[in-house]
PDB file of C-alpha atoms in Angstrom:
ATOM      1  CA  UNK M  13     -15.508 -24.988 -22.717  1.00 67.00           C
ATOM      2  CA  UNK M  14     -16.764 -24.604 -19.132  1.00 80.00           C
ATOM      3  CA  UNK M  15     -20.234 -23.715 -20.393  1.00 76.00           C
ATOM      4  CA  UNK M  16     -20.341 -26.898 -22.461  1.00 84.00           C
ATOM      5  CA  UNK M  17     -19.519 -29.058 -19.440  1.00 83.00           C
ATOM      6  CA  UNK M  18     -22.116 -27.163 -17.419  1.00 80.00           C
ATOM      7  CA  UNK M  19     -24.834 -27.771 -20.010  1.00 81.00           C
ATOM      8  CA  UNK M  20     -23.949 -31.474 -20.255  1.00 85.00           C
ATOM      9  CA  UNK M  21     -24.001 -31.739 -16.460  1.00 84.00           C
ATOM     10  CA  UNK M  22     -27.434 -30.121 -16.189  1.00 82.00           C
ATOM     11  CA  UNK M  23     -28.792 -32.334 -18.961  1.00 85.00           C
ATOM     12  CA  UNK M  24     -27.379 -35.428 -17.245  1.00 87.00           C
ATOM     13  CA  UNK M  25     -29.020 -34.478 -13.922  1.00 84.00           C
ATOM     14  CA  UNK M  26     -32.388 -33.925 -15.649  1.00 84.00           C
ATOM     15  CA  UNK M  27     -32.258 -37.280 -17.454  1.00 86.00           C
ATOM     16  CA  UNK M  28     -31.248 -39.128 -14.261  1.00 86.00           C
ATOM     17  CA  UNK M  29     -34.040 -37.550 -12.178  1.00 84.00           C
ATOM     18  CA  UNK M  30     -36.653 -38.227 -14.884  1.00 84.00           C
ATOM     19  CA  UNK M  31     -35.445 -41.827 -15.316  1.00 84.00           C
ATOM     20  CA  UNK M  32     -35.533 -42.483 -11.570  1.00 84.00           C
ATOM     21  CA  UNK M  33     -39.076 -41.168 -11.166  1.00 83.00           C
ATOM     22  CA  UNK M  34     -40.377 -43.065 -14.189  1.00 83.00           C
ATOM     23  CA  UNK M  35     -38.725 -46.218 -12.860  1.00 83.00           C
ATOM     24  CA  UNK M  36     -40.637 -45.786  -9.584  1.00 82.00           C
ATOM     25  CA  UNK M  37     -43.937 -45.838 -11.505  1.00 80.00           C
ATOM     26  CA  UNK M  38     -42.916 -48.954 -13.476  1.00 77.00           C
ATOM     27  CA  UNK M  39     -42.330 -48.660 -17.202  1.00 72.00           C
ATOM     28  CA  UNK M  40     -45.429 -50.386 -18.612  1.00 77.00           C
ATOM     29  CA  UNK M  41     -47.843 -48.105 -16.703  1.00 80.00           C
ATOM     30  CA  UNK M  42     -46.242 -44.755 -17.624  1.00 83.00           C
ATOM     31  CA  UNK M  43     -48.707 -42.004 -18.561  1.00 86.00           C
ATOM     32  CA  UNK M  44     -48.199 -38.492 -19.870  1.00 87.00           C
ATOM     33  CA  UNK M  45     -48.935 -37.113 -16.416  1.00 88.00           C
ATOM     34  CA  UNK M  46     -46.097 -39.204 -14.926  1.00 85.00           C
ATOM     35  CA  UNK M  47     -43.646 -37.868 -17.536  1.00 85.00           C
ATOM     36  CA  UNK M  48     -44.739 -34.262 -16.894  1.00 88.00           C
ATOM     37  CA  UNK M  49     -44.338 -34.737 -13.131  1.00 87.00           C
ATOM     38  CA  UNK M  50     -40.870 -36.227 -13.575  1.00 85.00           C
ATOM     39  CA  UNK M  51     -39.760 -33.355 -15.850  1.00 86.00           C
ATOM     40  CA  UNK M  52     -41.154 -30.771 -13.434  1.00 89.00           C
ATOM     41  CA  UNK M  53     -39.321 -32.331 -10.500  1.00 86.00           C
ATOM     42  CA  UNK M  54     -36.102 -32.553 -12.513  1.00 86.00           C
ATOM     43  CA  UNK M  55     -36.223 -28.897 -13.564  1.00 87.00           C
ATOM     44  CA  UNK M  56     -37.083 -27.874 -10.005  1.00 88.00           C
ATOM     45  CA  UNK M  57     -33.997 -29.730  -8.779  1.00 86.00           C
ATOM     46  CA  UNK M  58     -31.850 -28.026 -11.421  1.00 85.00           C
ATOM     47  CA  UNK M  59     -33.326 -24.607 -10.579  1.00 89.00           C
ATOM     48  CA  UNK M  60     -32.559 -25.049  -6.870  1.00 90.00           C
ATOM     49  CA  UNK M  61     -28.985 -26.122  -7.621  1.00 86.00           C
ATOM     50  CA  UNK M  62     -28.475 -23.163  -9.982  1.00 86.00           C
ATOM     51  CA  UNK M  63     -29.916 -20.813  -7.323  1.00 91.00           C
ATOM     52  CA  UNK M  64     -27.508 -22.131  -4.707  1.00 91.00           C
ATOM     53  CA  UNK M  65     -24.542 -21.767  -7.071  1.00 88.00           C
ATOM     54  CA  UNK M  66     -25.556 -18.227  -8.077  1.00 91.00           C
ATOM     55  CA  UNK M  67     -25.993 -17.288  -4.406  1.00 93.00           C
ATOM     56  CA  UNK M  68     -22.528 -18.591  -3.579  1.00 93.00           C
ATOM     57  CA  UNK M  69     -21.083 -16.662  -6.529  1.00 92.00           C
ATOM     58  CA  UNK M  70     -22.792 -13.400  -5.495  1.00 93.00           C
ATOM     59  CA  UNK M  71     -21.642 -13.764  -1.890  1.00 95.00           C
ATOM     60  CA  UNK M  72     -18.119 -14.477  -3.128  1.00 94.00           C
ATOM     61  CA  UNK M  73     -18.104 -11.282  -5.209  1.00 94.00           C
ATOM     62  CA  UNK M  74     -19.423  -9.217  -2.296  1.00 95.00           C
ATOM     63  CA  UNK M  75     -16.884 -10.726   0.054  1.00 95.00           C
ATOM     64  CA  UNK M  76     -14.031  -9.997  -2.384  1.00 95.00           C
ATOM     65  CA  UNK M  77     -15.225  -6.424  -2.849  1.00 95.00           C
ATOM     66  CA  UNK M  78     -15.507  -5.843   0.908  1.00 95.00           C
ATOM     67  CA  UNK M  79     -12.067  -7.357   1.437  1.00 96.00           C
ATOM     68  CA  UNK M  80     -10.570  -5.213  -1.303  1.00 95.00           C
ATOM     69  CA  UNK M  81     -12.144  -2.053   0.165  1.00 95.00           C
ATOM     70  CA  UNK M  82     -10.786  -2.953   3.610  1.00 95.00           C
ATOM     71  CA  UNK M  83      -7.291  -3.444   2.185  1.00 94.00           C
ATOM     72  CA  UNK M  84      -7.469  -0.112   0.338  1.00 94.00           C
ATOM     73  CA  UNK M  85      -8.598   1.624   3.545  1.00 94.00           C
ATOM     74  CA  UNK M  86      -5.754   0.057   5.530  1.00 93.00           C
ATOM     75  CA  UNK M  87      -3.277   1.158   2.858  1.00 91.00           C
ATOM     76  CA  UNK M  88      -4.695   4.692   2.927  1.00 91.00           C
ATOM     77  CA  UNK M  89      -4.379   4.862   6.715  1.00 89.00           C
ATOM     78  CA  UNK M  90      -0.819   3.547   6.563  1.00 85.00           C
ATOM     79  CA  UNK M  91       0.069   6.138   3.915  1.00 86.00           C
ATOM     80  CA  UNK M  92      -1.472   8.910   6.002  1.00 81.00           C
ATOM     81  CA  UNK M  93       0.515   7.731   9.001  1.00 76.00           C
ATOM     82  CA  UNK M  94       3.764   7.893   7.012  1.00 76.00           C
ATOM     83  CA  UNK M  95       2.895  11.258   5.474  1.00 76.00           C
ATOM     84  CA  UNK M  96       2.330  12.990   8.816  1.00 72.00           C
ATOM     85  CA  UNK M  97       4.188  11.135  11.549  1.00 66.00           C
ATOM     86  CA  UNK M  98       3.694  13.965  14.080  1.00 71.00           C
ATOM     87  CA  UNK M  99       6.194  14.430  16.853  1.00 75.00           C
ATOM     88  CA  UNK M 100       8.481  11.618  17.794  1.00 72.00           C
ATOM     89  CA  UNK M 101       9.115  10.916  21.444  1.00 75.00           C
ATOM     90  CA  UNK M 102      12.642   9.673  21.923  1.00 75.00           C
ATOM     91  CA  UNK M 103      13.711   8.233  25.223  1.00 75.00           C
ATOM     92  CA  UNK M 104      17.363   8.443  26.112  1.00 69.00           C
ATOM     93  CA  UNK M 105      19.287   5.323  26.975  1.00 73.00           C
ATOM     94  CA  UNK M 106      21.159   7.242  29.612  1.00 73.00           C
ATOM     95  CA  UNK M 107      20.055   7.391  33.197  1.00 74.00           C
ATOM     96  CA  UNK M 108      18.696  10.555  34.710  1.00 74.00           C
ATOM     97  CA  UNK M 109      21.489  12.980  35.608  1.00 72.00           C
ATOM     98  CA  UNK M 110      22.552  12.872  39.230  1.00 71.00           C
ATOM     99  CA  UNK M 111      22.330  16.245  40.946  1.00 72.00           C
ATOM    100  CA  UNK M 112      25.790  17.625  41.656  1.00 72.00           C
ATOM    101  CA  UNK M 113      27.048  16.884  45.136  1.00 71.00           C
ATOM    102  CA  UNK M 114      28.923  19.345  47.180  1.00 68.00           C
ATOM    103  CA  UNK M 115      32.667  18.879  47.337  1.00 68.00           C
ATOM    104  CA  UNK M 116      34.241  17.556  50.488  1.00 70.00           C
ATOM    105  CA  UNK M 117      35.561  20.216  52.776  1.00 70.00           C
ATOM    106  CA  UNK M 118      39.262  20.840  52.582  1.00 70.00           C
ATOM    107  CA  UNK M 119      41.436  19.317  55.263  1.00 71.00           C
ATOM    108  CA  UNK M 120      43.123  21.671  57.664  1.00 71.00           C
ATOM    109  CA  UNK M 121      46.585  22.731  56.567  1.00 70.00           C
ATOM    110  CA  UNK M 122      49.533  21.571  58.502  1.00 66.00           C
ATOM    111  CA  UNK M 123      51.788  24.324  59.559  1.00 62.00           C
ATOM    112  CA  UNK M 124      55.343  23.297  59.190  1.00 61.00           C
ATOM    113  CA  UNK M 125      58.439  25.025  58.108  1.00 61.00           C
ATOM    114  CA  UNK M 126      59.646  24.365  54.647  1.00 58.00           C
ATOM    115  CA  UNK M 127      63.089  24.504  53.343  1.00 62.00           C
ATOM    116  CA  UNK M 128      63.856  26.627  50.293  1.00 61.00           C
ATOM    117  CA  UNK M 129      63.909  23.528  48.048  1.00 59.00           C
ATOM    118  CA  UNK M 130      60.505  22.368  49.287  1.00 58.00           C
ATOM    119  CA  UNK M 131      58.937  25.779  48.747  1.00 61.00           C
ATOM    120  CA  UNK M 132      59.488  25.493  44.995  1.00 62.00           C
ATOM    121  CA  UNK M 133      57.038  22.561  44.766  1.00 63.00           C
ATOM    122  CA  UNK M 134      53.428  22.171  45.830  1.00 64.00           C
ATOM    123  CA  UNK M 135      52.279  19.325  48.045  1.00 65.00           C
ATOM    124  CA  UNK M 136      51.147  16.201  46.240  1.00 63.00           C
ATOM    125  CA  UNK M 137      48.396  14.448  48.145  1.00 63.00           C
ATOM    126  CA  UNK M 138      48.730  11.189  46.202  1.00 68.00           C
ATOM    127  CA  UNK M 139      52.475  10.659  46.153  1.00 60.00           C
ATOM    128  CA  UNK M 140      54.465   8.822  48.799  1.00 63.00           C
ATOM    129  CA  UNK M 141      56.904  10.898  50.638  1.00 62.00           C
ATOM    130  CA  UNK M 142      60.164  11.025  48.751  1.00 60.00           C
ATOM    131  CA  UNK M 143      63.469  12.665  49.234  1.00 63.00           C
ATOM    132  CA  UNK M 144      63.702  16.321  48.241  1.00 64.00           C
ATOM    133  CA  UNK M 145      64.217  16.946  44.501  1.00 65.00           C
ATOM    134  CA  UNK M 146      67.890  17.863  44.782  1.00 64.00           C
ATOM    135  CA  UNK M 147      68.913  14.379  45.857  1.00 57.00           C
ATOM    136  CA  UNK M 148      67.305  12.309  43.137  1.00 55.00           C
ATOM    137  CA  UNK M 149      70.489  11.837  41.161  1.00 55.00           C
TER     138      UNK M 149
END
């Protein structure tokens, strides 16, 4: 169906070009040489148009082929990247460890006499002074 429209289009262009050129000569003075010149010009016009269309078609095919090859190459590279990912560098979200600091020096011990009830318990540095354990109740 497309070929039929194409043939009718080419035939229409030829008839229009021939008619225009013969009209320029004026119809009563038309000779065989004028008709041959008009047909030659019409077919030259059609040949140039067909050449341009064929050139566009060829460039389109080459462009599609080059694009398809580029896409295949990109897919191959992506597949190769997935197949052999190599080593993965993972950065920790934690901060760098702080080097250990030396402990504070111990405070000097107070020398005081303890009762027998106090000797049973160790000193608590965080507690407030309270009554000895025997008097809690």
